[in-house]
Amino acid sequence: MLSRPLNRILCIHSIVSGRAGLNVELVGQRSDIALVSITDPSEGDIPHEICSLISAHDADVAIRSTIVALRTEFAPLPMRSYGSFCKIANCTKPTIALIDGDMGGVATELAMSCDIIYASDRSSFTLDQIRFGTIPGAGGTQRLPRAIGKSRAMEMALSGEKIGAEEAKEGGLVSKVLPVHRLLKEGIRLGDRVGDKSTLIQPMAKEAVAAAFETSLREGLLVESRLFESTFATQDRREGMTAHVERRKAEWKGE
């Protein structure tokens, strides 16, 4: 997915050490986006390693968001890996999945664990575990119906059928469908946009949106109200409002 000339255009400034089968680069205008790409899908337990990396990035103050570039399906996972996907969904920092190619069931589940999905126009998604005598075990049966509805998700889970990128976008699973040559550039631009917001307020926004999928409407509105009111006790809320009135860029302190 990456070429050296493209890397220069996309402001890839430095490379940090990855894990077996993975490569991690710091990208973006501020070098604060961790780009995780797969170099060898047959090497070890790749999904578990990706989850571990994202958890580490969540604790690293120098990293503002993580992009996971997926181009292939994974080998069958050890049982320990299935619980690891929750680590991605529970991260406080934004996670972005860039999809290019045919995603098998596990790759689809990994992508759905991220906050935002961009896909190339040649991509597809599936929950094909039924073909192997099992069912999705890393969130697929719970996250997919919330994205595309019960009937279509049930059809996919029971038949192992694929859906293309455009259908995934129409159903709400994917935010954008892009030509492959624009996928990485647009993903990094998104990382730059979300990365210049308050590190204190952004996790609150994530928690509020997540509540819509995990609670009733009444409970979700209470979560939103609680979080909204709590922002008014922060310095970043004051700075944001002041910067807006003064028509200048806010200088976030994370306080």
mmCIF file of C-alpha atoms in Angstrom, residues 41-128:
data_model
loop_
_atom_site.group_PDB
_atom_site.id
_atom_site.type_symbol
_atom_site.label_atom_id
_atom_site.label_comp_id
_atom_site.label_asym_id
_atom_site.label_seq_id
_atom_site.Cartn_x
_atom_site.Cartn_y
_atom_site.Cartn_z
ATOM 1 C CA PRO A 41 0.135 -12.013 7.505
ATOM 2 C CA SER A 42 1.460 -15.522 8.194
ATOM 3 C CA GLU A 43 3.795 -14.341 10.954
ATOM 4 C CA GLY A 44 2.459 -15.123 14.434
ATOM 5 C CA ASP A 45 -0.878 -13.924 15.763
ATOM 6 C CA ILE A 46 -1.203 -10.685 13.788
ATOM 7 C CA PRO A 47 -4.601 -9.508 15.121
ATOM 8 C CA HIS A 48 -3.436 -9.970 18.712
ATOM 9 C CA GLU A 49 -0.248 -8.037 17.955
ATOM 10 C CA ILE A 50 -2.261 -5.221 16.351
ATOM 11 C CA CYS A 51 -4.478 -5.028 19.425
ATOM 12 C CA SER A 52 -1.443 -4.900 21.688
ATOM 13 C CA LEU A 53 0.119 -2.135 19.604
ATOM 14 C CA ILE A 54 -3.043 -0.041 19.684
ATOM 15 C CA SER A 55 -3.253 -0.445 23.453
ATOM 16 C CA ALA A 56 0.340 0.751 23.720
ATOM 17 C CA HIS A 57 -0.415 3.723 21.463
ATOM 18 C CA ASP A 58 -3.357 4.620 23.691
ATOM 19 C CA ALA A 59 -0.940 5.108 26.575
ATOM 20 C CA ASP A 60 1.655 7.027 24.519
ATOM 21 C CA VAL A 61 1.208 10.796 24.836
ATOM 22 C CA ALA A 62 3.139 11.362 21.594
ATOM 23 C CA ILE A 63 0.531 9.470 19.529
ATOM 24 C CA ARG A 64 -2.838 11.077 18.853
ATOM 25 C CA SER A 65 -4.487 8.372 16.726
ATOM 26 C CA THR A 66 -3.804 5.002 15.095
ATOM 27 C CA ILE A 67 -4.440 3.942 11.506
ATOM 28 C CA VAL A 68 -4.626 0.216 10.752
ATOM 29 C CA ALA A 69 -4.089 -0.636 7.073
ATOM 30 C CA LEU A 70 -5.662 -4.003 6.200
ATOM 31 C CA ARG A 71 -5.243 -5.747 2.864
ATOM 32 C CA THR A 72 -5.705 -9.421 3.660
ATOM 33 C CA GLU A 73 -7.462 -11.984 5.811
ATOM 34 C CA PHE A 74 -5.695 -13.646 8.724
ATOM 35 C CA ALA A 75 -5.038 -17.245 9.578
ATOM 36 C CA PRO A 76 -7.373 -18.871 12.151
ATOM 37 C CA LEU A 77 -6.869 -17.236 15.534
ATOM 38 C CA PRO A 78 -5.939 -18.712 18.895
ATOM 39 C CA MET A 79 -8.784 -18.384 21.383
ATOM 40 C CA ARG A 80 -6.937 -15.668 23.313
ATOM 41 C CA SER A 81 -7.164 -13.292 20.344
ATOM 42 C CA TYR A 82 -10.919 -12.927 20.280
ATOM 43 C CA GLY A 83 -11.098 -10.976 23.511
ATOM 44 C CA SER A 84 -8.279 -8.729 22.352
ATOM 45 C CA PHE A 85 -10.521 -6.930 19.857
ATOM 46 C CA CYS A 86 -12.341 -5.257 22.743
ATOM 47 C CA LYS A 87 -9.101 -3.413 23.516
ATOM 48 C CA ILE A 88 -9.413 -1.559 20.218
ATOM 49 C CA ALA A 89 -13.039 -0.570 20.764
ATOM 50 C CA ASN A 90 -12.241 0.593 24.299
ATOM 51 C CA CYS A 91 -9.282 2.805 23.360
ATOM 52 C CA THR A 92 -9.668 6.461 24.283
ATOM 53 C CA LYS A 93 -7.844 7.690 21.153
ATOM 54 C CA PRO A 94 -9.303 7.543 17.627
ATOM 55 C CA THR A 95 -8.672 4.404 15.585
ATOM 56 C CA ILE A 96 -9.066 4.365 11.804
ATOM 57 C CA ALA A 97 -9.202 1.274 9.592
ATOM 58 C CA LEU A 98 -8.120 1.570 5.950
ATOM 59 C CA ILE A 99 -9.433 -1.394 3.964
ATOM 60 C CA ASP A 100 -8.099 -2.459 0.578
ATOM 61 C CA GLY A 101 -9.088 -5.889 -0.685
ATOM 62 C CA ASP A 102 -11.273 -8.822 0.280
ATOM 63 C CA MET A 103 -11.677 -8.931 4.042
ATOM 64 C CA GLY A 104 -12.456 -12.311 5.566
ATOM 65 C CA GLY A 105 -14.460 -12.688 8.743
ATOM 66 C CA VAL A 106 -11.664 -11.933 11.203
ATOM 67 C CA ALA A 107 -10.392 -8.916 9.245
ATOM 68 C CA THR A 108 -13.953 -7.596 9.021
ATOM 69 C CA GLU A 109 -14.329 -7.960 12.786
ATOM 70 C CA LEU A 110 -11.027 -6.172 13.362
ATOM 71 C CA ALA A 111 -12.088 -3.308 11.094
ATOM 72 C CA MET A 112 -15.428 -2.987 12.909
ATOM 73 C CA SER A 113 -13.574 -2.644 16.207
ATOM 74 C CA CYS A 114 -12.105 0.637 14.936
ATOM 75 C CA ASP A 115 -13.913 3.960 15.201
ATOM 76 C CA ILE A 116 -13.913 4.860 11.505
ATOM 77 C CA ILE A 117 -13.556 2.761 8.343
ATOM 78 C CA TYR A 118 -12.404 4.003 4.930
ATOM 79 C CA ALA A 119 -12.363 1.449 2.110
ATOM 80 C CA SER A 120 -11.020 1.261 -1.417
ATOM 81 C CA ASP A 121 -13.555 0.704 -4.171
ATOM 82 C CA ARG A 122 -12.233 -2.831 -4.709
ATOM 83 C CA SER A 123 -12.821 -3.946 -1.117
ATOM 84 C CA SER A 124 -15.354 -6.389 0.292
ATOM 85 C CA PHE A 125 -16.461 -7.539 3.728
ATOM 86 C CA THR A 126 -17.828 -10.816 5.045
ATOM 87 C CA LEU A 127 -18.581 -12.891 8.102
ATOM 88 C CA ASP A 128 -17.541 -16.180 6.520
#
